[in-house]
Coordinates of C-alpha atoms and ligand atoms in Angstrom, one line a residue:
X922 CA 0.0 0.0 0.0
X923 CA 2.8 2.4 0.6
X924 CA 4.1 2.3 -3.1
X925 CA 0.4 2.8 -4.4
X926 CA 0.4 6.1 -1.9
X927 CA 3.7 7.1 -3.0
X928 CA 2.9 6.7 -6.5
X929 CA -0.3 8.8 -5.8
X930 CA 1.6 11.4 -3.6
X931 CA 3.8 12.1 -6.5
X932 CA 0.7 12.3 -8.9
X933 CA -0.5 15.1 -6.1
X934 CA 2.7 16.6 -5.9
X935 CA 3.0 17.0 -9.7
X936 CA 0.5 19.7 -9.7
X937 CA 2.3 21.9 -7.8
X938 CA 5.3 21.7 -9.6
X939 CA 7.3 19.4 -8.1
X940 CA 8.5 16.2 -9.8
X941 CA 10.0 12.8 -8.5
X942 CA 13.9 12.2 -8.8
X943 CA 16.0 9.2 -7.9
X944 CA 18.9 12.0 -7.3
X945 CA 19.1 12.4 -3.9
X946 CA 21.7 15.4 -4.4
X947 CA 20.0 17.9 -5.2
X948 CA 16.7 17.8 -4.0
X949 CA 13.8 20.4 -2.5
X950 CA 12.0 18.2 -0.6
X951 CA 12.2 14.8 1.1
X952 CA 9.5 12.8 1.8
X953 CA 9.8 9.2 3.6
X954 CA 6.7 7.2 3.4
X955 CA 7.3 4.6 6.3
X956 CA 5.8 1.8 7.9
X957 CA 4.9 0.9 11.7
X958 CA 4.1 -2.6 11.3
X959 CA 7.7 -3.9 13.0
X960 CA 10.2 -2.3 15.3
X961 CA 12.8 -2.0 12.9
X962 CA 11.2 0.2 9.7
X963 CA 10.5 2.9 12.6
X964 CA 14.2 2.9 13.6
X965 CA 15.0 2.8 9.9
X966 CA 13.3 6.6 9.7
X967 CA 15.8 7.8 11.8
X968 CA 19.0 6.3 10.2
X969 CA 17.8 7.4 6.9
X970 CA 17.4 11.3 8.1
X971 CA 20.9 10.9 9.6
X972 CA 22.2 10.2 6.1
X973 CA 20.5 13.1 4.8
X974 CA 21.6 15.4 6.9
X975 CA 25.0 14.3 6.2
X976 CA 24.5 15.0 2.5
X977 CA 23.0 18.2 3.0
X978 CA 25.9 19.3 5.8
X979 CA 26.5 22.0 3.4
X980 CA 23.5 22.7 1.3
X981 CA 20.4 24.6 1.4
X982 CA 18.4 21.8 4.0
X983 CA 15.5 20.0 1.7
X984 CA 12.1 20.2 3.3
X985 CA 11.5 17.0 5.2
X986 CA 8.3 15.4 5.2
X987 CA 7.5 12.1 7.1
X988 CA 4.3 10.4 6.1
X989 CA 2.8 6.6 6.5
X990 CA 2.1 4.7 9.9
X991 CA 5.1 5.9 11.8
X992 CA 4.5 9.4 11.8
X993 CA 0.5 8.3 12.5
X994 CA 1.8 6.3 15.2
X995 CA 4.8 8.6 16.5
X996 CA 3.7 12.4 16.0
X997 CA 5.0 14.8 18.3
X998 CA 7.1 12.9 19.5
X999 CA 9.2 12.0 15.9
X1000 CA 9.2 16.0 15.8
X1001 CA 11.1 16.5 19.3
X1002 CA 13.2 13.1 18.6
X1003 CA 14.5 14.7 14.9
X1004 CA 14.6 18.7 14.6
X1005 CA 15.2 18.0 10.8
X1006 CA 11.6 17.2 10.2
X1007 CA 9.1 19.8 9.1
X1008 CA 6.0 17.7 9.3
X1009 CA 4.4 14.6 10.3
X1010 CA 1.6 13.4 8.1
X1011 CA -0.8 10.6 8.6
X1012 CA -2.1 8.5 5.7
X1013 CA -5.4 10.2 5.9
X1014 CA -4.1 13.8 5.5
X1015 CA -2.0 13.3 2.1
X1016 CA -4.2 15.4 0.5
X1017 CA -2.8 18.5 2.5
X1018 CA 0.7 17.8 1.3
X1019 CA 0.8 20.7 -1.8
X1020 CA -0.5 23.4 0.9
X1021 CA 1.7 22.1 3.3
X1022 CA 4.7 22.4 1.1
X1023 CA 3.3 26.4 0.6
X1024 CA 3.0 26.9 4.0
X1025 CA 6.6 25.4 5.7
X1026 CA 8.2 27.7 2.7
X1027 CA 6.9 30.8 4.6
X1028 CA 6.9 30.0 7.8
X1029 CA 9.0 28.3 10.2
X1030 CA 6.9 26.3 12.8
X1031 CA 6.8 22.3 12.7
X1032 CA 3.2 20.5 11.2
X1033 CA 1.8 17.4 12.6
X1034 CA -1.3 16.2 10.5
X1035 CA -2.6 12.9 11.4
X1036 CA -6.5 13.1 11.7
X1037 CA -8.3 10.3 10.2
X1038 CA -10.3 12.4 7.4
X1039 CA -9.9 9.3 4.9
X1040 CA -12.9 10.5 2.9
X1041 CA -11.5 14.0 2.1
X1042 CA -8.2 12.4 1.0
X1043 CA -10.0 10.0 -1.4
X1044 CA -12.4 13.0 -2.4
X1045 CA -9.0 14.8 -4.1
X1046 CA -7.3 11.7 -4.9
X1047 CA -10.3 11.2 -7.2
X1048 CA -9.5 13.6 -8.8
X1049 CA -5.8 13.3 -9.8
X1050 CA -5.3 11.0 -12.7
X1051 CA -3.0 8.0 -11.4
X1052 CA -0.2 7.8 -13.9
X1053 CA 0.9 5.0 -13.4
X1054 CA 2.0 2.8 -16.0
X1055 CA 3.8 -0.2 -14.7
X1056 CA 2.7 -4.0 -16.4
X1057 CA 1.3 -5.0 -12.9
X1058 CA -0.3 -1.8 -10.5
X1059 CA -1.9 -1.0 -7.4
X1060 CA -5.1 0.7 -6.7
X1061 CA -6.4 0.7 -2.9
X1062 CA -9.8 0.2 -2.4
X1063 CA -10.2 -0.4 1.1
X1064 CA -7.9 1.2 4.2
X1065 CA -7.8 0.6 7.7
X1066 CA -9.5 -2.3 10.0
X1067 CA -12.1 -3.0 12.8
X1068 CA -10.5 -6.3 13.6
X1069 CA -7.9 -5.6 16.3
X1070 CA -5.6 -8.2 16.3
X1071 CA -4.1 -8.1 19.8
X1072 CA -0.7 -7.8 18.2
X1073 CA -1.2 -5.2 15.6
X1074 CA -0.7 -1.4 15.7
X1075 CA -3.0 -1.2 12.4
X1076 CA -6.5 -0.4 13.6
X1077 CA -4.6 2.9 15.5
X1078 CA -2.3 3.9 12.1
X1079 CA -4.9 3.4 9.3
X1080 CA -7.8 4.0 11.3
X1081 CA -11.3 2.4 11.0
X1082 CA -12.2 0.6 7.8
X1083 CA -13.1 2.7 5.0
X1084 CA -14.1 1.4 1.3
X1085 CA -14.0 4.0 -1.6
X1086 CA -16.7 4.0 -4.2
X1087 CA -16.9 1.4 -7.1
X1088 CA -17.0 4.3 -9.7
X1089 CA -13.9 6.4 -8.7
X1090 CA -11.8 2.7 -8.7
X1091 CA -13.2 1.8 -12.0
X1092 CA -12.6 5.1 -12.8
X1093 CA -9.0 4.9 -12.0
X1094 CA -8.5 1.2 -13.7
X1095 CA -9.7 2.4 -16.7
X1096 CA -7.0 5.4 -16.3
X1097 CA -4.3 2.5 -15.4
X1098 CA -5.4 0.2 -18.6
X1099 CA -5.3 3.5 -20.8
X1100 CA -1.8 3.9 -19.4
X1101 CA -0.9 0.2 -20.7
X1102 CA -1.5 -1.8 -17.3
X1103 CA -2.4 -5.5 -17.8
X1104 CA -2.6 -6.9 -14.1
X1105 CA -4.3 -4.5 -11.2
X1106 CA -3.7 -5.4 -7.8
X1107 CA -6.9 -4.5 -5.5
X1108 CA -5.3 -2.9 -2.1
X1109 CA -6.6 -2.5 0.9
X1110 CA -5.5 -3.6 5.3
X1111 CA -8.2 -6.1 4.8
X1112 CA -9.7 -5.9 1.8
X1113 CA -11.9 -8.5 1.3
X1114 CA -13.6 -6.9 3.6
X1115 CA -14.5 -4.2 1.5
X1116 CA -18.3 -2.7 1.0
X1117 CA -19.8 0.0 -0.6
X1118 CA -22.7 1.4 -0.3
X1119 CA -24.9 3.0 -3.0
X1120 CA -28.7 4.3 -3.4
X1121 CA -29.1 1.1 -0.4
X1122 CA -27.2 -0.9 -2.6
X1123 CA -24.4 -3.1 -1.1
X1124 CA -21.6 -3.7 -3.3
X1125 CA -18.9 -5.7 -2.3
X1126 CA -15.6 -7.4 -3.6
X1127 CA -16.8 -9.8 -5.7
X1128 CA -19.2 -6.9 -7.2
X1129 CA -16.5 -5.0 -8.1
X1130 CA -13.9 -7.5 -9.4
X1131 CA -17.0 -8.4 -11.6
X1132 CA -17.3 -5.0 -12.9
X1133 CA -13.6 -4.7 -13.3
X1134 CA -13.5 -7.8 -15.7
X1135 CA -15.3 -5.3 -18.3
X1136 CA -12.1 -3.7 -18.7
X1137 CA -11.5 -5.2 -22.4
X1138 CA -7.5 -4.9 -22.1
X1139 CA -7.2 -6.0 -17.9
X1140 CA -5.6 -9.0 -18.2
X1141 CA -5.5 -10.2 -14.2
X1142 CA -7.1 -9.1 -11.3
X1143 CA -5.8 -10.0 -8.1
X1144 CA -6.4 -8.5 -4.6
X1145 CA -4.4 -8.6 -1.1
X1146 CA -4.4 -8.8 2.2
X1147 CA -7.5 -10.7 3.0
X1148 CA -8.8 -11.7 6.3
X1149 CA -10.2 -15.3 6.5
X1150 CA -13.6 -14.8 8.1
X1151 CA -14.4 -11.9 5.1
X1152 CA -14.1 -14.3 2.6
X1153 CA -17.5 -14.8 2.2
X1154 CA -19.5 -17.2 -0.2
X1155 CA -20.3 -14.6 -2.8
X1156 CA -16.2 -14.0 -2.8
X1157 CA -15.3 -17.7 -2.6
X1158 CA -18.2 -17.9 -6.1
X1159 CA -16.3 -15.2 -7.6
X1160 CA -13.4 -17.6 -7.7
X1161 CA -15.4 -20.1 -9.9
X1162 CA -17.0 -17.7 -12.0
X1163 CA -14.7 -15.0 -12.6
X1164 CA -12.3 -15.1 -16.1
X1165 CA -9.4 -12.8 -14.5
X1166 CA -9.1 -13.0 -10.9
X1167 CA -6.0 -15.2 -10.6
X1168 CA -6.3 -18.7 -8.7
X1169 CA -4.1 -17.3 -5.8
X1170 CA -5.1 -15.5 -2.7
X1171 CA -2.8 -14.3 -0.2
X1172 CA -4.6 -15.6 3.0
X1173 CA -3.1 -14.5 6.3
X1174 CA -3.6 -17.3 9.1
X1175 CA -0.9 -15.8 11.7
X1176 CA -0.7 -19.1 13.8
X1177 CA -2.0 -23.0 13.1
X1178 CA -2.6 -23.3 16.7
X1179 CA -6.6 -22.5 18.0
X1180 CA -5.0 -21.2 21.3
X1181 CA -2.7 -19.1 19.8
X1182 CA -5.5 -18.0 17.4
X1183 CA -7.4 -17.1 20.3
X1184 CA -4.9 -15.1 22.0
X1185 CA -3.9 -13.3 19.2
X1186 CA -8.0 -12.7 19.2
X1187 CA -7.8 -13.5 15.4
X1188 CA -11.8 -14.6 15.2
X1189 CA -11.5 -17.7 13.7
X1190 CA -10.2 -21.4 14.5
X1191 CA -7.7 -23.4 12.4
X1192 CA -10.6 -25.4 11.3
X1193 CA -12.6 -22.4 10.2
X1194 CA -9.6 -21.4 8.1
X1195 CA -9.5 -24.5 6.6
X1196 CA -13.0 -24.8 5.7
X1197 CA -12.6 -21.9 4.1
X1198 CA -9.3 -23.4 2.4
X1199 CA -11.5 -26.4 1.5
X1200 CA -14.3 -24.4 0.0
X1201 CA -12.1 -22.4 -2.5
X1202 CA -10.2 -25.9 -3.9
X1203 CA -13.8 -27.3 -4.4
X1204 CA -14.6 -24.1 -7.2
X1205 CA -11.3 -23.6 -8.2
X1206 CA -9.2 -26.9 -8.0
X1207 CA -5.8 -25.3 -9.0
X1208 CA -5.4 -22.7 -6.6
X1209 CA -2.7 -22.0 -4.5
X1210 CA -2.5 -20.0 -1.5
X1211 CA 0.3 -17.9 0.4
X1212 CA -0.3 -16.5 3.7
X1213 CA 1.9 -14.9 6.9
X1214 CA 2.9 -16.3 10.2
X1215 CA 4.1 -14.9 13.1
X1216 CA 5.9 -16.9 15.4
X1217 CA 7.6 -16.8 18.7
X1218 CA 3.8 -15.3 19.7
X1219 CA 3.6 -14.7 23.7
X1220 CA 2.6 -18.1 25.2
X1221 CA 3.2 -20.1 22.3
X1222 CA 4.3 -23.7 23.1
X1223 CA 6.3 -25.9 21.2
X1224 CA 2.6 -27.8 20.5
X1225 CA 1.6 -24.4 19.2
X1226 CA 4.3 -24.1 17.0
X1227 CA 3.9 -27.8 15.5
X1228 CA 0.1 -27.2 14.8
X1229 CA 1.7 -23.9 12.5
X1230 CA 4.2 -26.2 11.0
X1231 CA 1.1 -29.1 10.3
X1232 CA -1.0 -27.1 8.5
X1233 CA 2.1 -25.5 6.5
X1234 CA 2.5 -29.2 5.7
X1235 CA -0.8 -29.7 4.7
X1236 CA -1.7 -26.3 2.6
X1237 CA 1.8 -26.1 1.2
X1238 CA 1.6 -22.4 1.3
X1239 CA 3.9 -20.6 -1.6
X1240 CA 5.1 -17.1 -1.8
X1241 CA 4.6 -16.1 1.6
X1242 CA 6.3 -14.0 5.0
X1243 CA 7.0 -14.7 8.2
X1244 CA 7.6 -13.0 11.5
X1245 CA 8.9 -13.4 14.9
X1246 CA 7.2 -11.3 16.6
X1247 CA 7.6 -8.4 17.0
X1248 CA 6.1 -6.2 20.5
X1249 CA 4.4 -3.2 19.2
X1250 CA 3.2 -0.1 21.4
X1251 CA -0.1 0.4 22.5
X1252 CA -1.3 -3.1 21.4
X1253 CA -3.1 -5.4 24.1
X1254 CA 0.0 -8.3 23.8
X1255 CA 2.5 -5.3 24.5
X1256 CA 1.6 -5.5 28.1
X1257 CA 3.0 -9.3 27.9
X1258 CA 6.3 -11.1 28.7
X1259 CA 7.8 -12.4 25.1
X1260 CA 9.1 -15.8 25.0
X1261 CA 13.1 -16.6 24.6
X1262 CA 14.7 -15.2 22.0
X1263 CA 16.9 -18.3 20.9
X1264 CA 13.4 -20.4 20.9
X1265 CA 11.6 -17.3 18.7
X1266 CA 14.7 -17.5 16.5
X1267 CA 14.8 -21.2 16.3
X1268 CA 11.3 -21.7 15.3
X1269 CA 11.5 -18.9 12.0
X1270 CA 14.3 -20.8 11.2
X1271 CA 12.6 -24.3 10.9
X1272 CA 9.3 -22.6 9.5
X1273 CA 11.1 -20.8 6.9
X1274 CA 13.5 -24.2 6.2
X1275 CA 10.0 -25.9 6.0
X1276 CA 8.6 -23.0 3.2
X1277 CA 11.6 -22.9 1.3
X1278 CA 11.2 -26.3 0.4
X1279 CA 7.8 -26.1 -0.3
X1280 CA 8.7 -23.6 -2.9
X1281 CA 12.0 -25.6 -4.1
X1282 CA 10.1 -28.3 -4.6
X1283 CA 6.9 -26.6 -6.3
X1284 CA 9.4 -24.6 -8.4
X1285 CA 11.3 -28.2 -9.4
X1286 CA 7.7 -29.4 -10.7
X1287 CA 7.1 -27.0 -13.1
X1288 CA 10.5 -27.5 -15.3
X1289 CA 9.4 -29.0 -18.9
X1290 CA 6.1 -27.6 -18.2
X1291 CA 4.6 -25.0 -20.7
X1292 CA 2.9 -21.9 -18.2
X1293 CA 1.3 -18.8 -18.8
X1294 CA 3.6 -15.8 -17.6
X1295 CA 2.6 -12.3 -17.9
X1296 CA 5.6 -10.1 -18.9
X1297 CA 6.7 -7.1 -17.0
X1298 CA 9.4 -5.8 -18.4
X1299 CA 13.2 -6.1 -19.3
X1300 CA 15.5 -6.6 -17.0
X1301 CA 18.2 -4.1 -16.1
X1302 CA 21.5 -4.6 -17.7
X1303 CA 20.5 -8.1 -19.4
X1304 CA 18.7 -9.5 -22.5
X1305 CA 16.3 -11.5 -20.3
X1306 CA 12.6 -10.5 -19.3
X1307 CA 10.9 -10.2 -16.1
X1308 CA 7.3 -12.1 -16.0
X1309 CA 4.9 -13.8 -13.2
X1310 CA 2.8 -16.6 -13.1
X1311 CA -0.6 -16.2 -11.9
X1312 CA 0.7 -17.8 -8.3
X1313 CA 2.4 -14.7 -8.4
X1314 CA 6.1 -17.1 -8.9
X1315 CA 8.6 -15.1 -10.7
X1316 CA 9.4 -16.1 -14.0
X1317 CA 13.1 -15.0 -15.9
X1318 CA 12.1 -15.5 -19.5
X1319 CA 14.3 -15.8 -23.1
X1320 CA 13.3 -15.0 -26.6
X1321 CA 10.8 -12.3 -25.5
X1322 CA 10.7 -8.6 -27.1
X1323 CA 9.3 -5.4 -26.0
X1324 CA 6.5 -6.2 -27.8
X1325 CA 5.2 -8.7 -25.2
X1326 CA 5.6 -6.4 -22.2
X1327 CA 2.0 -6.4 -20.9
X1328 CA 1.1 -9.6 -22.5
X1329 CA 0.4 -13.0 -21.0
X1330 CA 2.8 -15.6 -23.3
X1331 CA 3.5 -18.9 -22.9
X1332 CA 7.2 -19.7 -21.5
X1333 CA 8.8 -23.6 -21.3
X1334 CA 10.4 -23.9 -17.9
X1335 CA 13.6 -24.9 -18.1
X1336 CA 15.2 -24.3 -15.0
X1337 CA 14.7 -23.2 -11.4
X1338 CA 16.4 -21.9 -8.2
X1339 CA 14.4 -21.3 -4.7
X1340 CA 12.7 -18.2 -5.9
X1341 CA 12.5 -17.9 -9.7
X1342 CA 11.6 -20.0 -12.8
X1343 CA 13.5 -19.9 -15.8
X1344 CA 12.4 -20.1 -19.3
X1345 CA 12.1 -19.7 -23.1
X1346 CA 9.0 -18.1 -24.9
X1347 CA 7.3 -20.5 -27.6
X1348 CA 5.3 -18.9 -29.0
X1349 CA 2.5 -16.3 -28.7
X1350 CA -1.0 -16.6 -28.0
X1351 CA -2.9 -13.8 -27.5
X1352 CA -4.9 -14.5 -24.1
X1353 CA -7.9 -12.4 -23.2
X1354 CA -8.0 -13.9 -19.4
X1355 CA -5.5 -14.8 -17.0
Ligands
SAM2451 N1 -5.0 -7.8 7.6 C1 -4.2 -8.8 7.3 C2 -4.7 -10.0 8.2 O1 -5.5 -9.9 9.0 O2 -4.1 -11.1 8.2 C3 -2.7 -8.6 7.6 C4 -2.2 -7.2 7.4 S1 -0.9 -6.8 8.4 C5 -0.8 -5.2 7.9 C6 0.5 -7.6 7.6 C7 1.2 -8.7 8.4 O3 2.1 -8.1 9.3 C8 0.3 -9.6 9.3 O4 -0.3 -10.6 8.6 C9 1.3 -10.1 10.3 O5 1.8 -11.4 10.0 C10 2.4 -9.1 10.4 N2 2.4 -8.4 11.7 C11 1.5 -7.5 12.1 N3 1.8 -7.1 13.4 C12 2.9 -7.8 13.7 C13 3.7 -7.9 14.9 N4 3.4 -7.2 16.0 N5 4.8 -8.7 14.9 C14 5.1 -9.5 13.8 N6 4.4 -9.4 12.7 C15 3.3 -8.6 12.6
SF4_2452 FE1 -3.9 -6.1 11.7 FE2 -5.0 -7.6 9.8 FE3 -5.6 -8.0 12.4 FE4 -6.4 -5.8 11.2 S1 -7.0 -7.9 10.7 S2 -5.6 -5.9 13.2 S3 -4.7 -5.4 9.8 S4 -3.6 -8.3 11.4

């Protein structure tokens, strides 16, 4: 979500007459869109602003803007912490940024904006064209959650949950397809939770992603991060009846262990999660699933751990994250005592052995096999391309032009490491769904 925002900030930005550079030299102002979600991006902030203020020792000081969860979570007191810093803005106020820019210029006081006015930011987003053009985009259509997670600081950063209306996104995926985009990515904290409401209407994902298939030249639709217990039947349908959503879903379970679950006040049992599992295999037989874990959870026993590493066993999960844990402030599991260190560090070790040859193996299978990989563009400094299969797997293909950038072709495997495929395009086909 934070490189669809940044992508959008620099949209907003544009009109005021600033423009994106990757030449941190010379620039006017700095804006760091950062993330709360572990320990470690927050302390990140603060080593990057050190290095700037190196570089700028001895030049006209940029104007420092920090935006995302940290400076939601972190205000005044990032502003006392770091001098530097001009202003703290929340992910609900971006749409201040070009009259904040105005007003730092003439004055010299810091700004903290971090209200939660979500519906004024997607009012003027609206009505910014999103230029971007890359093979596979983002546009967020849902932001913040109601679900509380005892471990996670995102109900207090994004706020309550918010869906923006289905006109404005198709709206803005028409803008993206016009721009040359072939996969859209639907973004939001929980986004299969997303609802709209119009003339006592309800519309809700599957709606949309129906709507969305209209788009003659979208190729793929996919949409992340889900919560289990909003993947509802109409969703689960879409799965079956839908020509471009892809047959992956990114499908955050946290914990295999039910008293785990319950600590973590996650809402659902292991079993509900794999009904759920079950239920999308019996419309869509070849779909995969990735999902994230956190381990090392307060009061997780080696039992707990084991139930995690059974049903990683039994889904065979692909593509997916995991995390020891990691104590956040003002979260209800803050206030507990974290289990050893060595044991947290021990148990990512064997979960992430355990996924890595999930994927070895899974990537082994498809050599000789002919697959369907969208193509996203060259890659730097080498004849090869840079594709994806619909499991979102990345693909490093041969014998492909320019000309199939944005195209789904289809690419013999040939070889494979732990994280790519390789292969050679035979020959084109064109492909109206994924
Ligand atoms: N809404 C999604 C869900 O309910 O599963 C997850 C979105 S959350 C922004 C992304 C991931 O960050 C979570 O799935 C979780 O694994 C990880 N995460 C959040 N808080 C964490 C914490 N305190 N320690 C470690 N990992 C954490
Ligand atoms: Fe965080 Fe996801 Fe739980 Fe919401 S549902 S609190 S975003 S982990």
């Amino acid at each position: 979500m934070n490189e669809y925002d940044s992508n959008r900030l620099a949209d907003l930005l544009k009109k005021t007459g600033y423009e994106r550079t990757k030449d941190l030299e010379d620039v006017d102002c700095y804006i760091l869109n950062t993330c709360h979600i572990r320990e470690k991006a927050t302390e990140k902030v603060y080593h990057d602003i050190g290095r700037l203020k190196k570089k700028y020792k001895n030049k006209k000081k940029p104007t420092v803007f920090i935006t995302g969860c940290v400076a939601q979570a972190e205000n005044n007191e990032m502003l006392d912490r770091e001098p530097y810093i001009d202003a703290v803005i929340g992910p609900q106020s971006y749409q201040n940024i070009p009259k904040i820019i105005q007003k730092i210029k003439k004055r010299k006081n810091k700004l903290n904006l971090t209200s939660f006015d979500v519906i004024e930011k997607f009012d003027r987003l609206n009505d910014i064209k999103n230029s971007s053009s890359k093979t596979s985009s983002f546009i967020t259509i849902q932001e913040g959650c109601d679900k509380f997670c005892n471990f996670c600081v995102v109900p207090y950063t994004r706020g309550p949950e918010y869906s923006r209306s289905m006109k404005e996104i198709i709206k803005e995926a028409n803008e993206l397809v016009s721009n040359g985009v072939s996969e859209i990515t639907l973004l939001g904290q929980n986004v299969n939770a997303y609802s709209f409401t119009d003339n006592s209407k309800v519309f809700k994902l599957s709606d949309l992603i129906f709507e969305l298939e209209n788009i003659k030249d979208l190729l793929r639709i996919r949409y992340t991060t889900s919560h289990p217990n909003d993947m509802t039947s109409d969703l689960i349908q879409c799965h079956k009846k839908s020509k471009k959503l892809v047959p992956f879903i990114h499908l955050p379970v946290q914990s295999g262990s039910n008293k785990v679950l319950k600590i973590m006040n996650r809402k659902h049992t292991r079993e509900e999660y794999l009904a759920k599992i079950n239920n999308l295999i019996s419309v869509r037989p070849e779909i995969r699933f990735s999902s994230d874990f956190i381990v090392g959870y307060p009061g997780e026993t080696e039992k707990d751990f084991n139930d995690t590493i059974s049903l990683v066993k039994q889904i065979k999960f692909l593509n997916s994250f995991s995390f020891i844990y990691n104590k956040r402030p003002g979260t209800p599991t803050s206030k507990q005592n974290s289990i050893n260190e060595y044991i947290q560090k021990k148990r990512l070790i064997v979960l992430q052995n355990l996924l890595s040859d999930i994927q070895i193996k899974e990537n082994s299978d498809q050599v000789g096999k002919l697959k369907k990989v969208l193509v996203e563009n060259k890659m730097k400094n080498q004849t090869s391309y840079f594709g994806r299969l619909e499991n979102f797997t990345p693909v490093i293909i041969e014998k492909v032009t320019n000309s199939d950038i944005g195209k789904i072709i289809n690419v013999r495997i040939n070889n494979f490491n732990k994280n790519n495929l390789f292969g050679v395009k035979e020959h084109v086909e064109s492909v109206v769904a994924a």
